[in-house]
Every structure is written in structure tokens, then in C-alpha cells.
Short mmCIF file of C-alpha atoms in Angstrom, two decimals:
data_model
loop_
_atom_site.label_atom_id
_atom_site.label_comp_id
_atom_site.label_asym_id
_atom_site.label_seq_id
_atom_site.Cartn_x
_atom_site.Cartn_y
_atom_site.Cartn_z
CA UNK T 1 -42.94 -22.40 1.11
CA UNK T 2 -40.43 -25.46 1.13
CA UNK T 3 -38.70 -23.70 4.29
CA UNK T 4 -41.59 -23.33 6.29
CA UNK T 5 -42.40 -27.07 5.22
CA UNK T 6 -39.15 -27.88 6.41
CA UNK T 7 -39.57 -25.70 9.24
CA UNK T 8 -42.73 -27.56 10.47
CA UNK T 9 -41.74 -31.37 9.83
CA UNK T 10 -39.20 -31.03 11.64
CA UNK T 11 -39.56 -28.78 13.90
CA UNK T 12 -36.29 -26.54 13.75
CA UNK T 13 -35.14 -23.15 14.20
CA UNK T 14 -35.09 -20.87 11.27
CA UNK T 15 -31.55 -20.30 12.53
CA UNK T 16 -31.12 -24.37 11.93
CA UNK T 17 -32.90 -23.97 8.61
CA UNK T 18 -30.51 -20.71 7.14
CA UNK T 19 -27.22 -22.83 8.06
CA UNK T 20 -28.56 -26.13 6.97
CA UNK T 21 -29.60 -24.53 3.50
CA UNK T 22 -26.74 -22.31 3.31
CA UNK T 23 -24.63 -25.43 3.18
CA UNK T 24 -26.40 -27.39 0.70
CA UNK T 25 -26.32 -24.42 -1.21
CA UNK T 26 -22.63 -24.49 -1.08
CA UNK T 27 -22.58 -27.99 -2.47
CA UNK T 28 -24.70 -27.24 -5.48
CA UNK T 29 -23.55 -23.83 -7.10
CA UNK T 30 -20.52 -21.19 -6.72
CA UNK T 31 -21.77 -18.30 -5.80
CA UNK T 32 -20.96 -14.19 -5.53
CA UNK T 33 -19.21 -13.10 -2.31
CA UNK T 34 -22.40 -10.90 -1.61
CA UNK T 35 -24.34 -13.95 -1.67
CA UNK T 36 -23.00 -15.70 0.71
CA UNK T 37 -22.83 -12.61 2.65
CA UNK T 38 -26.86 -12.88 2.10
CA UNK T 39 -27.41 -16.57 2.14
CA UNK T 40 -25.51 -16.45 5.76
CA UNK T 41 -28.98 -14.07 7.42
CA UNK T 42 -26.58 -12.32 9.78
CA UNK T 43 -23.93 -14.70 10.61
CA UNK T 44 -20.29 -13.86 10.31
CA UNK T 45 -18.50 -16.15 7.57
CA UNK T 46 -14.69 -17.13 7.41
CA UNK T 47 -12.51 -16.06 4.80
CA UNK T 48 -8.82 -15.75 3.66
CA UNK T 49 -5.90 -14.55 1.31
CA UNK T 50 -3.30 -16.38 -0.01
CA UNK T 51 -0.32 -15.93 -2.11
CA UNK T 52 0.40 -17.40 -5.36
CA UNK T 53 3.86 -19.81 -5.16
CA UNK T 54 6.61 -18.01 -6.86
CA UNK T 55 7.50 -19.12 -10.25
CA UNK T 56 9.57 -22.68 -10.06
CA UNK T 57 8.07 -24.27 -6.85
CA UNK T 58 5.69 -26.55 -6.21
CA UNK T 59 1.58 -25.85 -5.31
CA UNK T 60 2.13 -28.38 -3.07
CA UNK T 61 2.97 -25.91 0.03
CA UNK T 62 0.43 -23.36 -0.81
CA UNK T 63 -2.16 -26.99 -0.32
CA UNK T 64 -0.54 -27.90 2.64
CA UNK T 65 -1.37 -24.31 4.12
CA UNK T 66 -4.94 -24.37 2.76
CA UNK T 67 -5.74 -27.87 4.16
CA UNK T 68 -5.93 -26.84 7.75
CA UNK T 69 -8.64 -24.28 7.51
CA UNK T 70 -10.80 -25.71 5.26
CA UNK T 71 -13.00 -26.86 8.13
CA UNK T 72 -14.22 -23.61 8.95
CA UNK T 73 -15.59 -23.62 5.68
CA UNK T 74 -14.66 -20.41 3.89
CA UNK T 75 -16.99 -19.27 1.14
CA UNK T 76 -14.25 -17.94 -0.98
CA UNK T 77 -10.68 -17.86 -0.83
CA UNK T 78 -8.60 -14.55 -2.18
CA UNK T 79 -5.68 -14.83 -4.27
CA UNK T 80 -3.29 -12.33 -4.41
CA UNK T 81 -1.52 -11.12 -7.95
CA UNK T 82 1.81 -8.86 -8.47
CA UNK T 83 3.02 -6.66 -11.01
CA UNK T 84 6.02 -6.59 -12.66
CA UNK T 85 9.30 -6.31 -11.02
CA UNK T 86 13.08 -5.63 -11.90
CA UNK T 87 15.64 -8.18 -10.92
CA UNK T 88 19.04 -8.51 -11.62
CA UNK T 89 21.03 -11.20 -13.53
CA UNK T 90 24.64 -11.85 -13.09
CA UNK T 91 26.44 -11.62 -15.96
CA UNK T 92 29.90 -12.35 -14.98
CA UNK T 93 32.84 -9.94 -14.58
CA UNK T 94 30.93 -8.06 -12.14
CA UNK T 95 28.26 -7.48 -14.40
CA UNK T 96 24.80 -7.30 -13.72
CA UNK T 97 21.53 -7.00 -16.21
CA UNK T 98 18.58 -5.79 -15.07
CA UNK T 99 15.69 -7.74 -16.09
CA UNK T 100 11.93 -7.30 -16.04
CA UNK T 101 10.12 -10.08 -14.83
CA UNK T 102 6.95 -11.23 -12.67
CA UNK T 103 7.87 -13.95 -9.51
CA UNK T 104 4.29 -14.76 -8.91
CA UNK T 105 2.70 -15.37 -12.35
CA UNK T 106 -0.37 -17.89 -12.34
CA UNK T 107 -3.12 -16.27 -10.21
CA UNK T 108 -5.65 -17.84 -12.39
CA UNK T 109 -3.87 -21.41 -12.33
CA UNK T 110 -4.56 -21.21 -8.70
CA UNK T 111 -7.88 -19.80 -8.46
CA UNK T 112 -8.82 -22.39 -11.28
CA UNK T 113 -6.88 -25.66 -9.03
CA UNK T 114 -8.45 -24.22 -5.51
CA UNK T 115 -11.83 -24.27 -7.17
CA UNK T 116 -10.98 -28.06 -7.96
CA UNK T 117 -9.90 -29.28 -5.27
CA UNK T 118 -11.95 -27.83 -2.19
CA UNK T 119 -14.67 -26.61 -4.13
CA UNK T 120 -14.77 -23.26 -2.94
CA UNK T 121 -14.98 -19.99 -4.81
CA UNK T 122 -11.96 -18.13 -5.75
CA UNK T 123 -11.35 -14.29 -5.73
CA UNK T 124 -8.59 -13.14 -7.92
CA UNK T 125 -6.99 -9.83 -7.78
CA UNK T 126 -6.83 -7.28 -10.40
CA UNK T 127 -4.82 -4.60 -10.72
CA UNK T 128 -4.44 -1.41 -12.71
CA UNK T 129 -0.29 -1.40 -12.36
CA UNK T 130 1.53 -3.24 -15.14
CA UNK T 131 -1.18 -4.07 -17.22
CA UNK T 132 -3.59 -2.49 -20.30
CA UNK T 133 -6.48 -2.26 -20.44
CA UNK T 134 -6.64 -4.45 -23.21
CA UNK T 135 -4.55 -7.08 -20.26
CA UNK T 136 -7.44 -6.50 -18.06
CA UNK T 137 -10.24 -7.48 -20.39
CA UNK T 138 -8.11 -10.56 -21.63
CA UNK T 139 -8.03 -11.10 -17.48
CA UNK T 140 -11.76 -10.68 -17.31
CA UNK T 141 -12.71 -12.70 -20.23
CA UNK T 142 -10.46 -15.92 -18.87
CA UNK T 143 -12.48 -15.49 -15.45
CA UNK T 144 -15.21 -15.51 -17.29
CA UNK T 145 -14.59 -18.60 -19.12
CA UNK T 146 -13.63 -20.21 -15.76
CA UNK T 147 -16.36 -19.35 -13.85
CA UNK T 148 -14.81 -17.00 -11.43
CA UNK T 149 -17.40 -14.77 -10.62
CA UNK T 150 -15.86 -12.90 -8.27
CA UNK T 151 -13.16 -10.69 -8.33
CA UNK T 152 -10.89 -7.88 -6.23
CA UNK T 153 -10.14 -4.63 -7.95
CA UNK T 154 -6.98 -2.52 -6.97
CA UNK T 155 -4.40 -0.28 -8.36
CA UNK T 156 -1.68 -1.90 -7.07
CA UNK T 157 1.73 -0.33 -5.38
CA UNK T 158 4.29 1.29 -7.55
CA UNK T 159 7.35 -0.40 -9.17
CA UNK T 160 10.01 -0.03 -6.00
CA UNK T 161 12.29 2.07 -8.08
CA UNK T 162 9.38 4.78 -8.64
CA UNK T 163 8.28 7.59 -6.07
CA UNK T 164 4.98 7.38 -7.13
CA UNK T 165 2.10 4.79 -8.59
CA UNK T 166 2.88 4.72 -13.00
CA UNK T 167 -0.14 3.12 -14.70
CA UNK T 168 1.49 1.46 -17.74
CA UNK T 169 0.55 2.59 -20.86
CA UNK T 170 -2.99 2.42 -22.04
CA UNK T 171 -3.77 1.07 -18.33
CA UNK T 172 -6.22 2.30 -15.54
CA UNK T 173 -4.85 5.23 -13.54
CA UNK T 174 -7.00 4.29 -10.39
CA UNK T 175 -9.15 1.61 -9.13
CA UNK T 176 -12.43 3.75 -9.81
CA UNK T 177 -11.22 3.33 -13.70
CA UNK T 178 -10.60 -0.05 -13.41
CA UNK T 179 -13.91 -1.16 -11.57
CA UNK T 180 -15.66 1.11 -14.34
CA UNK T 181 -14.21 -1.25 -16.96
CA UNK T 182 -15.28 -4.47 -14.97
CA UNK T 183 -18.96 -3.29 -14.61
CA UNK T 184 -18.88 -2.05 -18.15
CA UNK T 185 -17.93 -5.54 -19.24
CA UNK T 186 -20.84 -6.84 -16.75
CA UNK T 187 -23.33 -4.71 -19.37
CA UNK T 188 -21.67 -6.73 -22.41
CA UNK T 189 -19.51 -3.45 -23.28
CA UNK T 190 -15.96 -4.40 -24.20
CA UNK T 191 -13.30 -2.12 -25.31
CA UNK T 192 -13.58 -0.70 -28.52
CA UNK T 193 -16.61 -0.33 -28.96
CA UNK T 194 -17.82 -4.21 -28.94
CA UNK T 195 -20.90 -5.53 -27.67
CA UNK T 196 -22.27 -8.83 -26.45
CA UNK T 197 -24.95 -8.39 -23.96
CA UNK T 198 -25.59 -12.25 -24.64
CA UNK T 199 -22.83 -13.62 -23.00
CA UNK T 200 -21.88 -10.43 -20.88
CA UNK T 201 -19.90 -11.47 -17.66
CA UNK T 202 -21.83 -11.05 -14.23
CA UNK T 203 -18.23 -10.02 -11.67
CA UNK T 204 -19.04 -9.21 -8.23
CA UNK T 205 -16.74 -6.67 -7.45
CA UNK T 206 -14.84 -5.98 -4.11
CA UNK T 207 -12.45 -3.14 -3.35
CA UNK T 208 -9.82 -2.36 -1.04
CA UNK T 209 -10.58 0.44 1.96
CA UNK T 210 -8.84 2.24 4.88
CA UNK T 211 -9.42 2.44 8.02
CA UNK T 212 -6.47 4.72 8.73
CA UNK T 213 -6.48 5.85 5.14
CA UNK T 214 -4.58 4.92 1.82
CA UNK T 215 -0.68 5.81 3.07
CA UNK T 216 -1.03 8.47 0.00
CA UNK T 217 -4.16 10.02 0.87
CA UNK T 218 -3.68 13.48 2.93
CA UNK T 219 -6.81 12.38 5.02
CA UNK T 220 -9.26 9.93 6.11
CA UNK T 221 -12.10 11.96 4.54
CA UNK T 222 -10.15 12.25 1.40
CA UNK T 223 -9.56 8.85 1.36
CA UNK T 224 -13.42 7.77 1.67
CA UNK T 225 -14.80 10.06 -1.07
CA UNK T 226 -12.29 8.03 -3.21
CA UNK T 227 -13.62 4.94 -1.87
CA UNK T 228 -17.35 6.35 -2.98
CA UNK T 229 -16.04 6.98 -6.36
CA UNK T 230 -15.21 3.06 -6.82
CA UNK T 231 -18.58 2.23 -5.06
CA UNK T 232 -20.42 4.89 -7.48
CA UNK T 233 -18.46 2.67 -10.15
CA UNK T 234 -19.81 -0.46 -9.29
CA UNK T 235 -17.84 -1.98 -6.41
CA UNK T 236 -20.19 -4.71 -4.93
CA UNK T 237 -17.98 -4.78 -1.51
CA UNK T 238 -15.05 -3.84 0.76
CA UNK T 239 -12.50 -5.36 2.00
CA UNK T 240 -10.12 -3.36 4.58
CA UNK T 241 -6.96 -3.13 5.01
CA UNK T 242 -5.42 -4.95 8.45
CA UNK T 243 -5.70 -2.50 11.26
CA UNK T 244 -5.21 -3.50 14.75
CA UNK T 245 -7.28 -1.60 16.79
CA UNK T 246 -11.11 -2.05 16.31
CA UNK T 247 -12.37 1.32 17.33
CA UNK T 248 -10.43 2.76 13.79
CA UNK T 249 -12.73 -0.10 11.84
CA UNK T 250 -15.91 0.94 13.80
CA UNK T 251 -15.29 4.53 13.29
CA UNK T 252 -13.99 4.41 9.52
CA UNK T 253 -17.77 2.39 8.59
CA UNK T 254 -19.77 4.95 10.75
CA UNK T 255 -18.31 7.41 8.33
CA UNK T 256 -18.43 5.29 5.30
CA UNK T 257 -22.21 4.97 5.74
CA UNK T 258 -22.67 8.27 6.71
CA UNK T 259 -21.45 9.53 2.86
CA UNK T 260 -24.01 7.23 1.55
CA UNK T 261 -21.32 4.19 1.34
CA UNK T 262 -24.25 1.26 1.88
CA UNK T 263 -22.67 -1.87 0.75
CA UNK T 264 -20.75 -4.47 2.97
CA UNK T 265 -17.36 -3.69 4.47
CA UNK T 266 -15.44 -6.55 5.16
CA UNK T 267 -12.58 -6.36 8.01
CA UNK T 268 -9.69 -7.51 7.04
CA UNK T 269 -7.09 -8.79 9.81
CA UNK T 270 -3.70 -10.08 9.94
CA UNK T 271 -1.76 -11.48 13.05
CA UNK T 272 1.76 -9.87 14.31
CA UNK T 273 3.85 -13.17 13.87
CA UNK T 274 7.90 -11.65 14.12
CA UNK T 275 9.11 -8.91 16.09
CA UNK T 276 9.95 -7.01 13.08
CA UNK T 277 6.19 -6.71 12.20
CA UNK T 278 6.21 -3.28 14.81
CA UNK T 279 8.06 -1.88 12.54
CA UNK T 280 7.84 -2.83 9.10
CA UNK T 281 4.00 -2.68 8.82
CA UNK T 282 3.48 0.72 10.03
CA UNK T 283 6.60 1.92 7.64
CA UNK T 284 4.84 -0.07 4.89
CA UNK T 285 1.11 0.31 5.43
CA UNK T 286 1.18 3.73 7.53
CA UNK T 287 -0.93 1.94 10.03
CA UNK T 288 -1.01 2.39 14.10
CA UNK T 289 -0.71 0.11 16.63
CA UNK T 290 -1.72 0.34 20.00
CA UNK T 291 0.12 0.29 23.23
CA UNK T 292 -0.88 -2.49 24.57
CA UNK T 293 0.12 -4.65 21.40
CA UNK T 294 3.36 -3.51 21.45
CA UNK T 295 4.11 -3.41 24.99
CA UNK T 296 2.91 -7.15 24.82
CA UNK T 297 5.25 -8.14 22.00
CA UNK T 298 8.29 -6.18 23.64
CA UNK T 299 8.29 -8.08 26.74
CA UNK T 300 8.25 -11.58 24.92
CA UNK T 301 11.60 -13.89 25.21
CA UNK T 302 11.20 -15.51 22.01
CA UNK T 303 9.90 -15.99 19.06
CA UNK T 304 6.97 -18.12 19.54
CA UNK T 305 5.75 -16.34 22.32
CA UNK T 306 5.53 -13.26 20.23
CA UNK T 307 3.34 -15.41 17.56
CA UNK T 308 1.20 -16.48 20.12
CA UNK T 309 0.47 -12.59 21.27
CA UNK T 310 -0.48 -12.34 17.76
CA UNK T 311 -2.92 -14.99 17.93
CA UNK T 312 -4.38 -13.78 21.27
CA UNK T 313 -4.86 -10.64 20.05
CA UNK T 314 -6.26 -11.51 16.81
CA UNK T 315 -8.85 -13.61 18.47
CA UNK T 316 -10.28 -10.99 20.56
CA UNK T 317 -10.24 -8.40 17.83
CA UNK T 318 -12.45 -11.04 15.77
CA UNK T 319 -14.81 -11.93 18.65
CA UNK T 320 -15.23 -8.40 19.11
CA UNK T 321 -15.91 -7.84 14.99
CA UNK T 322 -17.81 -11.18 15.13
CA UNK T 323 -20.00 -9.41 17.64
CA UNK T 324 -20.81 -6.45 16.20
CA UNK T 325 -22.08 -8.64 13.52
CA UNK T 326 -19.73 -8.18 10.60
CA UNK T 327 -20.39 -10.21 7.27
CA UNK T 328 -17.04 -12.13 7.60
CA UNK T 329 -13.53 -12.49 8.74
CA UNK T 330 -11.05 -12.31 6.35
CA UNK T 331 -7.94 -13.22 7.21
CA UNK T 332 -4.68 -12.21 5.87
CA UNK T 333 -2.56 -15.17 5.79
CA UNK T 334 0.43 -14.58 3.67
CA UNK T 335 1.13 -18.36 3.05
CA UNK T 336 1.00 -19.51 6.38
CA UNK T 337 -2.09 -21.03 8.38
CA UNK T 338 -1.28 -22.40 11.62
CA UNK T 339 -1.67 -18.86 13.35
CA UNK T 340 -5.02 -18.48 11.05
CA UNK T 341 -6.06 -21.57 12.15
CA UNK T 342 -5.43 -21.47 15.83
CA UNK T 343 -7.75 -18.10 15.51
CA UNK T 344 -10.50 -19.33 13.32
CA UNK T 345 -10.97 -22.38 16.15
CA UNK T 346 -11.83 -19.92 18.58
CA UNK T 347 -14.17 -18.16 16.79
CA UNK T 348 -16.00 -19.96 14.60
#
């Protein structure tokens, strides 16, 4: 009733009337990734990740990199989290210990000081590797208390001295186990057989998929059944992986819906920036890219000519996704934002 009063004083488009409230609705409350995905009616929203400083510098840099793309408004921001790792400390004499040790601790500190200062939501990752179960709920209940109501579910890569994926001890195996846990905390079900449906959390839950599969999946249809496992779990949303060819996105959601995978898939895209990119992020992510890309990168003379085929190609890969009508853009920044930002202001 108000919006059609709106609607008639002033004689706008209901178009007008969805952004204009959308915004004001930003101002007043924080709210779930799928509502903004909602609250939006069919327009495509900006998003991006970011990585947490590592332990003993400054926040300073990581606001420096925000700051540039905060006016295409994001909804949410993504903060990445890392497991455990091994280092090694000299000891003298040629000695070496090997120590275990985490280099990005403080996802929450951010999400908690991004909230603060732009006002935006905050989506913290999760993982199954290196932590309990127990971890995860101590997590959970700290988001909670925060008011992060959003959060990204994975199991995480292995340690780089093991073949395979190790949960730790008394953790989740896979990220089915560990979305189970986060919706069973939504119902006021904590481990051990507590209950407080009272104060139960309310997470909206996003997941990670694959448009050229998980690199240790044996296929594509393989790979999506496990996806409908963490959807059947209580995933809320998707968020893929970077691919670089839009007809593998388009084809890997035709299939997702066809297997009765109905909620929103989120693209997830990331700019070739160095020349190395062609071949570290296939080796790393087992992803393709085309031709054309890499003919295009090949011929450049230096460096920032091969950023700015990045960008180029980035921006019609999202014009092309914004097109089709995707929910957002969500952009894979890893720190930096000028390339993000040169992208964003040609599409949104």
C-alpha cells in the first residue's frame, strides 16, 4: 500500500521505487545475502572477496583497497579465512623447526571493523579443515553475537604437505557436514545435545560450486550431486568458482536446475592480472581457458598491458552475466581493487 502511494504521488517507475527502497533499506537494517538478492526485483548487485592482512600488518591496506569500490555499493563483502599451516623457524646452526601456525588469523576482526566502517554486511568463511566441530560452533556463536548473519561454508584445501583433504579430529569431513551443523544451529540444536530455540541463530548459508568441477571430483555430474547434498543440507546460495568462459557457467546452472538445484547461483569472476596466471590457475584450480584469452595475453609487451586484457575481458564476461540477469557479480579481488574497480565502472 505505501508503494503504490509512493508510486502515485510521485509518479515513478516501480523500477524507481525497488532501487529507491532497496537503498533505504540498506541504511536501516543488515540483511541476508538472499535478501538483497530479493529486495534487488531482478537487478544484478555488486559484490566482492577480500583477504584478511596477514598477522603483523596493518588493516590499513586492506581499507585502502576497499575504499575505491564502495561506490558501487556492494551488499556484502566476503572475507576469506585459512587453515593452519607449517612454517619453518631458524634455529641457528643450520637448524630449522617446523612450526604450526595460522598467517591470516582475525576473519571476524575484519568482518566485525568492515561492518563499522562502511556499513555493509560481512560474509565470513568457514571451513571444515583445521577446526572441530566444537571450533565451528564457538565460530558460529561469535557471528552470532556480532550480528553476522551471513556466512560461506567450505571444506577448505588440504595442508600442502598432504595428498589429500584431512579433517582434523572431531571436525567435518565435507561441506554437506558442515552446512548440516550450521542449519542445525539455525533450529537452536547445538552440539551435545543442547537446545535453545530462543535465541537460535538465523545464518544464511552460501556454498562454493563448479563450473568445471571440484579439481577432485572425477566429473561434472559427480560434482553437482555433491553440490545437491549441501543444498539438501541447507545451503541458502552458490557462489562459483572463477571460470573464464561463460558458456561453462551457463551450462553448469542449466544442469544444476535440472537436478532440482533451485536456489541462486552466484558467478564468481576473477581478472588475469600477471602472465603467470595461464599457468598457475589452471594447475591450481583445474580450470580452462579459452583461446582467445590466452592468445591475447601472449602477444602483450608488458605487464600492464596484460592487466588491462584482464580487465577487458572481465568486463565483457560480466555484461554478458549481467545480461542474462544473474543475482550479482562477485568479484574475486585478492587484495587488490583497481582492476575490480575499473570493471565494476563499466558495468554497474
Amino acid at each position: 500500500l505505501q508503494i503504490l502511494q509512493i508510486k502515485n504521488l510521485f509518479k515513478v517507475s516501480s523500477c524507481s521505487i525497488n532501487l529507491k527502497l532497496y537503498t533505504l533499506n540498506l541504511k536501516l537494517k543488515k540483511m541476508k545475502v538472499t535478501d538483497h538478492i530479493a529486495a534487488a526485483n531482478g537487478d544484478t548487485l555488486f559484490s566482492f572477496e577480500i583477504i584478511p592482512p596477514q598477522k603483523g600488518k596493518s588493516i590499513q591496506e586492506l581499507y585502502d583497497n576497499i575504499d575505491p569500490l564502495m561506490e558501487f555499493k556492494p551488499p556484502f563483502i566476503d572475507v576469506t579465512t585459512s587453515r593452519e599451516e607449517y612454517i619453518y623457524v631458524n634455529k641457528g646452526n643450520g637448524l630449522l623447526e617446523k612450526k604450526l601456525t595460522r598467517m591470516r588469523p582475525g576473519t571476524l576482526g575484519i568482518c566485525a571493523s568492515i561492518k563499522h566502517k562502511y556499513n555493509v554486511d560481512t560474509v565470513p568463511h568457514v571451513l571444515c579443515g583445521g577446526f572441530t566441530k566444537e571450533e565451528t560452533e564457538y565460530l558460529l556463536v561469535d557471528c552470532h553475537y556480532l550480528g553476522i548473519d551471513n556466512v560461506m561454508a567450505l571444506r577448505g584445501d588440504a595442508m600442502k604437505d598432504e595428498q589429500s583433504f584431512i579433517p582434523k579430529e572431531g571436525g567435518n569431513h565435507y561441506a554437506a557436514d558442515l552446512v548440516s551443523q550450521i542449519h542445525q544451529l539455525n533450529q537452536g540444536n547445538y552440539l551435545h545435545g543442547l537446545k535453545d530455540i530462543e535465541h537460535k541463530s538465523d545464518f544464511c548459508i552460501g556454498v562454493a560450486g563448479y563450473p568445471e568441477k571440484h579439481l577432485e571430483s572425477p566429473s561434472l555430474t559427480s560434482d553437482l550431486k555433491r553440490l545437491k547434498e549441501k543444498v539438501d543440507a541447507g545451503a541458502d546460495y552458490v557462489v562459483t568458482q572463477m571460470f573464464f568462459d561463460n558458456s561453462k557457467f551457463f551450462e553448469f546452472v542449466a544442469k544444476a536446475r535440472e537436478i532440482g538445484i533451485n536456489v541462486p547461483i552466484i558467478p564468481g569472476i576473477k581478472p588475469i592480472a600477471v602472465q603467470r596466471h595461464l599457468q598457475i590457475l589452471p594447475q591450481i584450480f583445474r580450470i580452462d581457458l579459452p583461446e582467445d584469452l590466452i592468445n591475447a595475453v601472449e602477444k602483450c609487451k608488458t605487464p600492464a598491458d596484460i592487466r588491462q586484457v584482464g580487465v577487458e575481458w572481465a568486463i565483457q564476461q560480466s555484461l554478458e552475466l549481467k545480461a542474462a540477469g544473474v543475482p550479482f557479480l562477485h568479484y574475486y579481488s585478492m587484495g587488490k581493487s583497481e582492476n575490480i574497480r575499473q570493471i565494476a565502472s563499466k558495468v554497474f
